[in-house]
Amino acid sequence: ASSRNITTGEVAPALTRYADGGANMTTLAAYVSHTLELSPKWVVSEGLRFTNTDLEAVFKDTTYFPFLVGTTTLNNSALSGRAGVMYMPGRDWRFNILGSTGFRAPNVDDLSKVFESAPGLVIVPNTGLVPERTVNLEAGIGKTIAGQVTLEGTVYRTWYRDALTVGDHQLNGQDSIDLDGVRSRVVAVTNAGRAYLHGVSGSIVVQFDRGFALRSSVNYTYGRIETDSVDVPLDHIPPVYGRTGLEWHVRGLRTEVYALYNGWKRLKDYSTSGEDNLANATVYGMPAWYTLNLRASYAVDRRFTIQAGLENIMDANYRTFASNISAAGRNFTISLRANF
């Protein structure tokens, strides 16, 4: 990486975010799945998967990373599985329940990133990581009314063990280091013990006629890391969000007007690790927002399609959760698609 002074034209080396010697990740997996229709009303399915992940990162630059010179490696394996049942009693009802286990192995970002996530706070690699493991349970219900209205809802819960999240760390026995001339506290992706996540989602589709339909969905998620006292927010949990749109299709013309919306992300729900970019929030958190949008496409013939869109029609000034950059204002897009 390099930086250039736009006044003098002088070019100088700059701090990179990742291992300057490169990083490699190899994943090998094998799985088996099985589905059995016991009757027209009952369907069961199961599956198993074994995964092995090998990861290597090389640091060479002694100017910026003298504390990380050398090669670091991680090798992890995990066995995960699932089992589910679907029940369809008739009258367009559907019920399902699914249990599963899962894991997330540390990746290139976890092992090779050196990043100032906030002023005076630097994330460094942690070579002692083990995979994050989960146990998951979800249940869903669906109902179709008169062949025109479809309602669906899902609730879920995930239990984490060795959850991967950013926390306090030491590098060569020190809790602070000098990085690019700044004394910064050391943090790293760590295995935080136990955490949990639960949520609910729902959707509705109303098919007024063959070409006119309403589609709407909403999602809510809540996650916390367990501690000996008060549980603290899990990283990267979005606020409540959803989408509602009206679609109209006739011959080669397809149009949709839709709204995207997010609820508030309050300060009490921000992770304290810096991963949620708390410094970029207002004193009350990240405000709720919505946008109105329009898009259309027209198939000129079997090969050519013209597409156009008008986004954020009301020119709302908003930021998506964890961003320090305002999203695009009112904007227009147009494209031509050709198939040969």
mmCIF file of C-alpha atoms in Angstrom:
data_model
loop_
_atom_site.group_PDB
_atom_site.id
_atom_site.type_symbol
_atom_site.label_atom_id
_atom_site.label_comp_id
_atom_site.label_asym_id
_atom_site.label_seq_id
_atom_site.Cartn_x
_atom_site.Cartn_y
_atom_site.Cartn_z
ATOM 1 C CA ALA A 1 0.000 0.000 0.000
ATOM 2 C CA SER A 2 1.068 3.576 -0.573
ATOM 3 C CA SER A 3 -0.159 7.124 -0.045
ATOM 4 C CA ARG A 4 0.293 10.135 -2.325
ATOM 5 C CA ASN A 5 0.358 13.770 -1.290
ATOM 6 C CA ILE A 6 -1.964 15.381 -3.864
ATOM 7 C CA THR A 7 -0.211 18.743 -3.447
ATOM 8 C CA THR A 8 3.433 17.691 -3.772
ATOM 9 C CA GLY A 9 2.979 14.391 -5.576
ATOM 10 C CA GLU A 10 5.189 12.646 -3.009
ATOM 11 C CA VAL A 11 4.495 8.912 -2.656
ATOM 12 C CA ALA A 12 5.202 7.131 0.631
ATOM 13 C CA PRO A 13 4.582 3.626 2.046
ATOM 14 C CA ALA A 14 1.298 3.186 3.920
ATOM 15 C CA LEU A 15 -0.002 0.783 6.513
ATOM 16 C CA THR A 16 -1.775 -2.213 4.985
ATOM 17 C CA ARG A 17 -4.627 -3.956 6.735
ATOM 18 C CA TYR A 18 -3.591 -7.542 5.987
ATOM 19 C CA ALA A 19 -0.508 -9.764 6.056
ATOM 20 C CA ASP A 20 1.932 -8.328 3.517
ATOM 21 C CA GLY A 21 3.330 -11.779 2.743
ATOM 22 C CA GLY A 22 -0.068 -13.071 1.698
ATOM 23 C CA ALA A 23 -2.531 -15.529 3.164
ATOM 24 C CA ASN A 24 -3.964 -18.841 2.002
ATOM 25 C CA MET A 25 -7.060 -20.728 3.088
ATOM 26 C CA THR A 26 -7.981 -24.262 2.004
ATOM 27 C CA THR A 27 -11.286 -25.929 2.825
ATOM 28 C CA LEU A 28 -12.102 -29.602 2.247
ATOM 29 C CA ALA A 29 -15.526 -31.023 3.022
ATOM 30 C CA ALA A 30 -17.704 -34.080 2.556
ATOM 31 C CA TYR A 31 -21.419 -34.308 3.231
ATOM 32 C CA VAL A 32 -24.376 -36.632 2.956
ATOM 33 C CA SER A 33 -28.077 -35.759 3.037
ATOM 34 C CA HIS A 34 -31.280 -37.769 3.047
ATOM 35 C CA THR A 35 -34.955 -36.899 2.557
ATOM 36 C CA LEU A 36 -37.862 -39.283 3.117
ATOM 37 C CA GLU A 37 -41.534 -38.665 2.350
ATOM 38 C CA LEU A 38 -43.317 -40.760 4.955
ATOM 39 C CA SER A 39 -46.728 -39.794 3.587
ATOM 40 C CA PRO A 40 -48.312 -36.890 1.690
ATOM 41 C CA LYS A 41 -48.437 -35.078 5.043
ATOM 42 C CA TRP A 42 -45.036 -35.877 6.589
ATOM 43 C CA VAL A 43 -41.524 -35.301 5.243
ATOM 44 C CA VAL A 44 -38.295 -35.800 7.203
ATOM 45 C CA SER A 45 -34.745 -34.884 6.219
ATOM 46 C CA GLU A 46 -31.303 -35.330 7.770
ATOM 47 C CA GLY A 47 -27.723 -34.533 6.885
ATOM 48 C CA LEU A 48 -24.100 -34.703 8.063
ATOM 49 C CA ARG A 49 -21.078 -32.695 6.977
ATOM 50 C CA PHE A 50 -17.385 -32.941 7.862
ATOM 51 C CA THR A 51 -15.163 -29.932 7.132
ATOM 52 C CA ASN A 52 -11.441 -29.312 7.472
ATOM 53 C CA THR A 53 -9.966 -25.816 7.160
ATOM 54 C CA ASP A 54 -6.282 -24.982 6.817
ATOM 55 C CA LEU A 55 -5.164 -21.353 7.120
ATOM 56 C CA GLU A 56 -1.784 -19.639 6.755
ATOM 57 C CA ALA A 57 -0.723 -15.968 6.912
ATOM 58 C CA VAL A 58 2.779 -14.551 6.368
ATOM 59 C CA PHE A 59 4.050 -11.229 7.775
ATOM 60 C CA LYS A 60 7.287 -9.836 6.306
ATOM 61 C CA ASP A 61 7.197 -6.074 6.869
ATOM 62 C CA THR A 62 9.259 -5.135 9.945
ATOM 63 C CA THR A 63 8.412 -1.427 9.478
ATOM 64 C CA TYR A 64 4.757 -1.634 10.425
ATOM 65 C CA PHE A 65 4.426 -5.149 11.860
ATOM 66 C CA PRO A 66 7.655 -5.910 13.783
ATOM 67 C CA PHE A 67 5.532 -7.699 16.380
ATOM 68 C CA LEU A 68 4.084 -10.145 13.805
ATOM 69 C CA VAL A 69 7.026 -11.205 11.623
ATOM 70 C CA GLY A 70 6.819 -14.843 10.547
ATOM 71 C CA THR A 71 4.240 -17.385 9.486
ATOM 72 C CA THR A 72 1.118 -18.148 11.489
ATOM 73 C CA THR A 73 -1.082 -21.172 10.829
ATOM 74 C CA LEU A 74 -4.386 -22.631 11.967
ATOM 75 C CA ASN A 75 -5.931 -26.016 11.191
ATOM 76 C CA ASN A 76 -9.461 -26.902 12.309
ATOM 77 C CA SER A 77 -11.982 -29.671 11.689
ATOM 78 C CA ALA A 78 -15.648 -29.978 12.587
ATOM 79 C CA LEU A 79 -18.599 -32.324 12.165
ATOM 80 C CA SER A 80 -22.044 -30.745 11.844
ATOM 81 C CA GLY A 81 -25.511 -32.145 11.237
ATOM 82 C CA ARG A 82 -29.175 -31.355 10.852
ATOM 83 C CA ALA A 83 -32.556 -33.027 11.187
ATOM 84 C CA GLY A 84 -35.916 -31.588 10.214
ATOM 85 C CA VAL A 85 -39.593 -32.470 9.933
ATOM 86 C CA MET A 86 -42.315 -30.874 7.776
ATOM 87 C CA TYR A 87 -46.018 -31.470 8.430
ATOM 88 C CA MET A 88 -48.683 -30.543 5.858
ATOM 89 C CA PRO A 89 -52.089 -31.437 7.303
ATOM 90 C CA GLY A 90 -54.064 -30.011 4.394
ATOM 91 C CA ARG A 91 -56.097 -26.871 3.766
ATOM 92 C CA ASP A 92 -52.809 -25.230 2.681
ATOM 93 C CA TRP A 93 -51.214 -25.350 6.139
ATOM 94 C CA ARG A 94 -47.481 -26.068 6.552
ATOM 95 C CA PHE A 95 -45.505 -26.602 9.746
ATOM 96 C CA ASN A 96 -41.800 -27.301 10.049
ATOM 97 C CA ILE A 97 -39.193 -27.684 12.762
ATOM 98 C CA LEU A 98 -35.448 -27.970 12.239
ATOM 99 C CA GLY A 99 -32.559 -28.693 14.568
ATOM 100 C CA SER A 100 -28.926 -28.384 13.527
ATOM 101 C CA THR A 101 -25.371 -27.858 14.654
ATOM 102 C CA GLY A 102 -22.892 -25.587 12.946
ATOM 103 C CA PHE A 103 -19.473 -24.018 13.147
ATOM 104 C CA ARG A 104 -17.437 -21.155 11.762
ATOM 105 C CA ALA A 105 -13.715 -21.653 11.446
ATOM 106 C CA PRO A 106 -11.428 -18.608 11.763
ATOM 107 C CA ASN A 107 -10.751 -17.112 8.327
ATOM 108 C CA VAL A 108 -8.170 -14.898 6.599
ATOM 109 C CA ASP A 109 -9.726 -11.794 8.131
ATOM 110 C CA ASP A 110 -9.442 -13.244 11.646
ATOM 111 C CA LEU A 111 -5.842 -14.426 11.303
ATOM 112 C CA SER A 112 -4.124 -11.756 9.225
ATOM 113 C CA LYS A 113 -5.824 -8.404 9.902
ATOM 114 C CA VAL A 114 -4.161 -5.484 11.679
ATOM 115 C CA PHE A 115 -6.736 -2.719 11.748
ATOM 116 C CA GLU A 116 -7.438 0.415 13.772
ATOM 117 C CA SER A 117 -11.155 -0.207 14.334
ATOM 118 C CA ALA A 118 -11.472 2.982 16.411
ATOM 119 C CA PRO A 119 -9.026 5.718 17.483
ATOM 120 C CA GLY A 120 -6.581 4.170 19.962
ATOM 121 C CA LEU A 121 -7.944 0.656 19.396
ATOM 122 C CA VAL A 122 -6.132 -1.822 17.135
ATOM 123 C CA ILE A 123 -7.233 -5.331 16.125
ATOM 124 C CA VAL A 124 -4.385 -7.848 15.775
ATOM 125 C CA PRO A 125 -4.337 -11.540 14.758
ATOM 126 C CA ASN A 126 -4.926 -14.219 17.383
ATOM 127 C CA THR A 127 -3.252 -17.564 16.629
ATOM 128 C CA GLY A 128 -5.006 -19.304 19.515
ATOM 129 C CA LEU A 129 -8.463 -19.307 17.926
ATOM 130 C CA VAL A 130 -10.676 -22.390 17.696
ATOM 131 C CA PRO A 131 -13.890 -22.723 15.641
ATOM 132 C CA GLU A 132 -17.075 -21.126 16.865
ATOM 133 C CA ARG A 133 -19.769 -23.798 17.300
ATOM 134 C CA THR A 134 -23.531 -23.480 17.393
ATOM 135 C CA VAL A 135 -26.668 -25.420 18.183
ATOM 136 C CA ASN A 136 -29.679 -24.122 16.266
ATOM 137 C CA LEU A 137 -33.414 -24.621 16.534
ATOM 138 C CA GLU A 138 -36.084 -23.063 14.357
ATOM 139 C CA ALA A 139 -39.792 -23.530 13.755
ATOM 140 C CA GLY A 140 -41.974 -22.193 10.981
ATOM 141 C CA ILE A 141 -45.609 -21.998 9.990
ATOM 142 C CA GLY A 142 -47.226 -21.167 6.664
ATOM 143 C CA LYS A 143 -50.769 -20.738 5.443
ATOM 144 C CA THR A 144 -52.207 -20.091 1.975
ATOM 145 C CA ILE A 145 -55.694 -18.591 1.892
ATOM 146 C CA ALA A 146 -57.921 -19.010 -1.153
ATOM 147 C CA GLY A 147 -54.859 -19.547 -3.311
ATOM 148 C CA GLN A 148 -54.131 -15.805 -3.198
ATOM 149 C CA VAL A 149 -52.744 -14.881 0.228
ATOM 150 C CA THR A 150 -49.679 -16.637 1.666
ATOM 151 C CA LEU A 151 -48.578 -15.991 5.244
ATOM 152 C CA GLU A 152 -45.317 -17.329 6.692
ATOM 153 C CA GLY A 153 -43.581 -16.940 10.032
ATOM 154 C CA THR A 154 -40.380 -18.309 11.559
ATOM 155 C CA VAL A 155 -38.863 -18.175 15.039
ATOM 156 C CA TYR A 156 -35.330 -19.308 15.772
ATOM 157 C CA ARG A 157 -32.735 -19.597 18.510
ATOM 158 C CA THR A 158 -28.988 -20.196 18.288
ATOM 159 C CA TRP A 159 -26.678 -21.106 21.158
ATOM 160 C CA TYR A 160 -22.969 -20.326 20.630
ATOM 161 C CA ARG A 161 -19.973 -21.999 22.229
ATOM 162 C CA ASP A 162 -16.521 -20.422 21.781
ATOM 163 C CA ALA A 163 -18.224 -17.516 19.998
ATOM 164 C CA LEU A 164 -15.839 -15.538 17.776
ATOM 165 C CA THR A 165 -16.010 -11.892 18.796
ATOM 166 C CA VAL A 166 -13.619 -9.001 19.361
ATOM 167 C CA GLY A 167 -12.265 -8.692 22.911
ATOM 168 C CA ASP A 168 -9.245 -7.554 24.939
ATOM 169 C CA HIS A 169 -5.976 -9.225 23.999
ATOM 170 C CA GLN A 170 -2.244 -9.098 24.633
ATOM 171 C CA LEU A 171 0.585 -9.138 22.105
ATOM 172 C CA ASN A 172 3.970 -10.328 23.395
ATOM 173 C CA GLY A 173 2.685 -9.751 26.916
ATOM 174 C CA GLN A 174 1.596 -6.148 26.244
ATOM 175 C CA ASP A 175 -1.953 -4.779 26.156
ATOM 176 C CA SER A 176 -0.899 -1.726 24.061
ATOM 177 C CA ILE A 177 1.396 -1.243 21.054
ATOM 178 C CA ASP A 178 2.734 1.605 18.928
ATOM 179 C CA LEU A 179 1.128 1.463 15.483
ATOM 180 C CA ASP A 180 1.967 4.088 12.861
ATOM 181 C CA GLY A 181 3.088 6.469 15.611
ATOM 182 C CA VAL A 182 0.006 6.012 17.797
ATOM 183 C CA ARG A 183 -0.179 4.145 21.114
ATOM 184 C CA SER A 184 -3.192 1.838 20.781
ATOM 185 C CA ARG A 185 -4.924 -0.679 23.027
ATOM 186 C CA VAL A 186 -4.739 -4.239 21.677
ATOM 187 C CA VAL A 187 -7.883 -6.208 20.895
ATOM 188 C CA ALA A 188 -8.365 -9.349 18.794
ATOM 189 C CA VAL A 189 -10.954 -11.818 17.635
ATOM 190 C CA THR A 190 -11.245 -14.178 20.597
ATOM 191 C CA ASN A 191 -13.327 -17.150 21.656
ATOM 192 C CA ALA A 192 -15.726 -15.448 24.029
ATOM 193 C CA GLY A 193 -17.256 -18.502 25.653
ATOM 194 C CA ARG A 194 -21.017 -18.597 25.301
ATOM 195 C CA ALA A 195 -23.480 -16.401 23.441
ATOM 196 C CA TYR A 196 -27.013 -16.643 22.102
ATOM 197 C CA LEU A 197 -29.048 -15.283 19.239
ATOM 198 C CA HIS A 198 -32.775 -15.380 18.642
ATOM 199 C CA GLY A 199 -35.210 -13.747 16.302
ATOM 200 C CA VAL A 200 -38.402 -13.840 14.340
ATOM 201 C CA SER A 201 -39.309 -13.173 10.715
ATOM 202 C CA GLY A 202 -42.582 -12.935 8.888
ATOM 203 C CA SER A 203 -43.831 -12.403 5.374
ATOM 204 C CA ILE A 204 -47.046 -11.954 3.411
ATOM 205 C CA VAL A 205 -47.718 -12.315 -0.305
ATOM 206 C CA VAL A 206 -51.043 -11.206 -1.750
ATOM 207 C CA GLN A 207 -51.645 -12.154 -5.389
ATOM 208 C CA PHE A 208 -54.493 -9.831 -6.426
ATOM 209 C CA ASP A 209 -54.500 -11.194 -9.977
ATOM 210 C CA ARG A 210 -52.031 -12.796 -12.408
ATOM 211 C CA GLY A 211 -50.010 -9.593 -12.795
ATOM 212 C CA PHE A 212 -50.546 -7.631 -9.581
ATOM 213 C CA ALA A 213 -49.096 -8.627 -6.194
ATOM 214 C CA LEU A 214 -48.057 -7.315 -2.796
ATOM 215 C CA ARG A 215 -44.972 -8.714 -1.059
ATOM 216 C CA SER A 216 -43.841 -7.728 2.406
ATOM 217 C CA SER A 217 -41.387 -9.108 4.973
ATOM 218 C CA VAL A 218 -39.948 -8.041 8.338
ATOM 219 C CA ASN A 219 -37.088 -9.421 10.476
ATOM 220 C CA TYR A 220 -36.022 -8.937 14.095
ATOM 221 C CA THR A 221 -32.793 -10.245 15.675
ATOM 222 C CA TYR A 222 -31.417 -10.111 19.241
ATOM 223 C CA GLY A 223 -27.982 -11.364 20.294
ATOM 224 C CA ARG A 224 -25.935 -11.287 23.494
ATOM 225 C CA ILE A 225 -22.628 -12.625 24.856
ATOM 226 C CA GLU A 226 -23.024 -14.294 28.234
ATOM 227 C CA THR A 227 -20.947 -12.950 31.131
ATOM 228 C CA ASP A 228 -20.809 -13.511 34.877
ATOM 229 C CA SER A 229 -22.845 -10.348 35.413
ATOM 230 C CA VAL A 230 -24.763 -8.506 32.663
ATOM 231 C CA ASP A 231 -24.851 -10.015 29.170
ATOM 232 C CA VAL A 232 -23.323 -7.709 26.532
ATOM 233 C CA PRO A 233 -24.411 -7.158 22.894
ATOM 234 C CA LEU A 234 -23.134 -9.534 20.236
ATOM 235 C CA ASP A 235 -21.357 -7.952 17.235
ATOM 236 C CA HIS A 236 -23.057 -7.215 13.909
ATOM 237 C CA ILE A 237 -26.693 -7.591 15.004
ATOM 238 C CA PRO A 238 -28.849 -5.478 12.653
ATOM 239 C CA PRO A 239 -31.860 -3.499 13.863
ATOM 240 C CA VAL A 240 -35.331 -4.608 12.844
ATOM 241 C CA TYR A 241 -35.617 -4.310 9.057
ATOM 242 C CA GLY A 242 -38.033 -5.091 6.274
ATOM 243 C CA ARG A 243 -39.242 -4.580 2.733
ATOM 244 C CA THR A 244 -42.705 -3.969 1.263
ATOM 245 C CA GLY A 245 -43.432 -3.757 -2.449
ATOM 246 C CA LEU A 246 -46.221 -3.700 -5.026
ATOM 247 C CA GLU A 247 -45.495 -5.520 -8.294
ATOM 248 C CA TRP A 248 -47.278 -5.213 -11.622
ATOM 249 C CA HIS A 249 -46.494 -7.454 -14.606
ATOM 250 C CA VAL A 250 -48.100 -7.202 -18.015
ATOM 251 C CA ARG A 251 -46.646 -8.773 -21.144
ATOM 252 C CA GLY A 252 -43.015 -7.631 -21.394
ATOM 253 C CA LEU A 253 -43.337 -4.896 -18.752
ATOM 254 C CA ARG A 254 -42.485 -5.516 -15.095
ATOM 255 C CA THR A 255 -42.703 -2.709 -12.527
ATOM 256 C CA GLU A 256 -42.375 -2.454 -8.765
ATOM 257 C CA VAL A 257 -42.682 0.317 -6.200
ATOM 258 C CA TYR A 258 -41.210 -0.676 -2.858
ATOM 259 C CA ALA A 259 -40.068 0.612 0.509
ATOM 260 C CA LEU A 260 -36.994 -0.459 2.479
ATOM 261 C CA TYR A 261 -36.993 0.285 6.199
ATOM 262 C CA ASN A 262 -34.818 -0.129 9.301
ATOM 263 C CA GLY A 263 -35.703 0.459 12.935
ATOM 264 C CA TRP A 264 -33.575 2.209 15.559
ATOM 265 C CA LYS A 265 -30.285 0.716 16.728
ATOM 266 C CA ARG A 266 -30.035 2.066 20.272
ATOM 267 C CA LEU A 267 -26.697 2.646 22.003
ATOM 268 C CA LYS A 268 -27.434 -0.080 24.552
ATOM 269 C CA ASP A 269 -27.527 -2.611 21.687
ATOM 270 C CA TYR A 270 -24.104 -1.678 20.270
ATOM 271 C CA SER A 271 -21.144 -3.974 20.797
ATOM 272 C CA THR A 272 -18.426 -2.352 22.914
ATOM 273 C CA SER A 273 -15.640 -4.047 20.911
ATOM 274 C CA GLY A 274 -15.586 -1.402 18.179
ATOM 275 C CA GLU A 275 -16.899 -3.802 15.508
ATOM 276 C CA ASP A 276 -20.249 -1.975 15.379
ATOM 277 C CA ASN A 277 -18.514 1.393 14.829
ATOM 278 C CA LEU A 278 -20.091 2.967 17.887
ATOM 279 C CA ALA A 279 -18.043 6.139 17.280
ATOM 280 C CA ASN A 280 -20.060 6.757 14.101
ATOM 281 C CA ALA A 281 -23.462 6.631 15.810
ATOM 282 C CA THR A 282 -25.389 9.610 17.156
ATOM 283 C CA VAL A 283 -25.756 10.147 20.917
ATOM 284 C CA TYR A 284 -28.974 8.120 20.681
ATOM 285 C CA GLY A 285 -27.698 5.383 18.364
ATOM 286 C CA MET A 286 -28.518 4.925 14.671
ATOM 287 C CA PRO A 287 -31.898 6.482 13.754
ATOM 288 C CA ALA A 288 -34.643 4.579 11.997
ATOM 289 C CA TRP A 289 -35.088 5.244 8.287
ATOM 290 C CA TYR A 290 -37.064 4.267 5.222
ATOM 291 C CA THR A 291 -36.741 4.823 1.480
ATOM 292 C CA LEU A 292 -39.266 4.744 -1.339
ATOM 293 C CA ASN A 293 -38.059 3.244 -4.609
ATOM 294 C CA LEU A 294 -39.301 2.444 -8.098
ATOM 295 C CA ARG A 295 -37.955 0.076 -10.700
ATOM 296 C CA ALA A 296 -39.121 -1.236 -14.071
ATOM 297 C CA SER A 297 -37.977 -3.471 -16.890
ATOM 298 C CA TYR A 298 -39.226 -3.976 -20.410
ATOM 299 C CA ALA A 299 -38.393 -6.930 -22.658
ATOM 300 C CA VAL A 300 -37.990 -5.501 -26.130
ATOM 301 C CA ASP A 301 -37.767 -9.041 -27.479
ATOM 302 C CA ARG A 302 -36.345 -12.388 -26.373
ATOM 303 C CA ARG A 303 -32.794 -11.027 -26.399
ATOM 304 C CA PHE A 304 -32.942 -7.423 -25.183
ATOM 305 C CA THR A 305 -34.285 -6.015 -21.916
ATOM 306 C CA ILE A 306 -34.209 -2.401 -20.739
ATOM 307 C CA GLN A 307 -34.095 -1.825 -16.971
ATOM 308 C CA ALA A 308 -34.425 1.430 -15.031
ATOM 309 C CA GLY A 309 -34.754 2.401 -11.392
ATOM 310 C CA LEU A 310 -35.351 5.467 -9.241
ATOM 311 C CA GLU A 311 -33.989 4.891 -5.719
ATOM 312 C CA ASN A 312 -34.549 6.906 -2.543
ATOM 313 C CA ILE A 313 -37.236 8.994 -4.226
ATOM 314 C CA MET A 314 -37.737 11.174 -1.119
ATOM 315 C CA ASP A 315 -33.973 11.902 -1.012
ATOM 316 C CA ALA A 316 -33.762 10.745 2.625
ATOM 317 C CA ASN A 317 -30.483 11.339 4.473
ATOM 318 C CA TYR A 318 -29.747 8.089 6.308
ATOM 319 C CA ARG A 319 -26.999 5.677 7.258
ATOM 320 C CA THR A 320 -27.214 1.928 7.441
ATOM 321 C CA PHE A 321 -26.238 0.431 10.783
ATOM 322 C CA ALA A 322 -22.454 0.477 11.533
ATOM 323 C CA SER A 323 -21.620 2.740 8.578
ATOM 324 C CA ASN A 324 -19.934 6.135 8.912
ATOM 325 C CA ILE A 325 -20.966 7.147 5.382
ATOM 326 C CA SER A 326 -24.437 8.369 4.482
ATOM 327 C CA ALA A 327 -26.186 6.180 1.944
ATOM 328 C CA ALA A 328 -26.934 7.400 -1.576
ATOM 329 C CA GLY A 329 -29.538 10.107 -1.998
ATOM 330 C CA ARG A 330 -32.034 10.193 -4.846
ATOM 331 C CA ASN A 331 -30.429 8.397 -7.779
ATOM 332 C CA PHE A 332 -31.359 6.971 -11.151
ATOM 333 C CA THR A 333 -30.076 3.818 -12.833
ATOM 334 C CA ILE A 334 -30.590 2.471 -16.335
ATOM 335 C CA SER A 335 -29.206 -0.622 -18.016
ATOM 336 C CA LEU A 336 -29.547 -2.731 -21.147
ATOM 337 C CA ARG A 337 -29.343 -6.512 -20.947
ATOM 338 C CA ALA A 338 -28.627 -8.644 -23.974
ATOM 339 C CA ASN A 339 -28.735 -12.439 -24.208
ATOM 340 C CA PHE A 340 -27.230 -14.293 -27.175
#
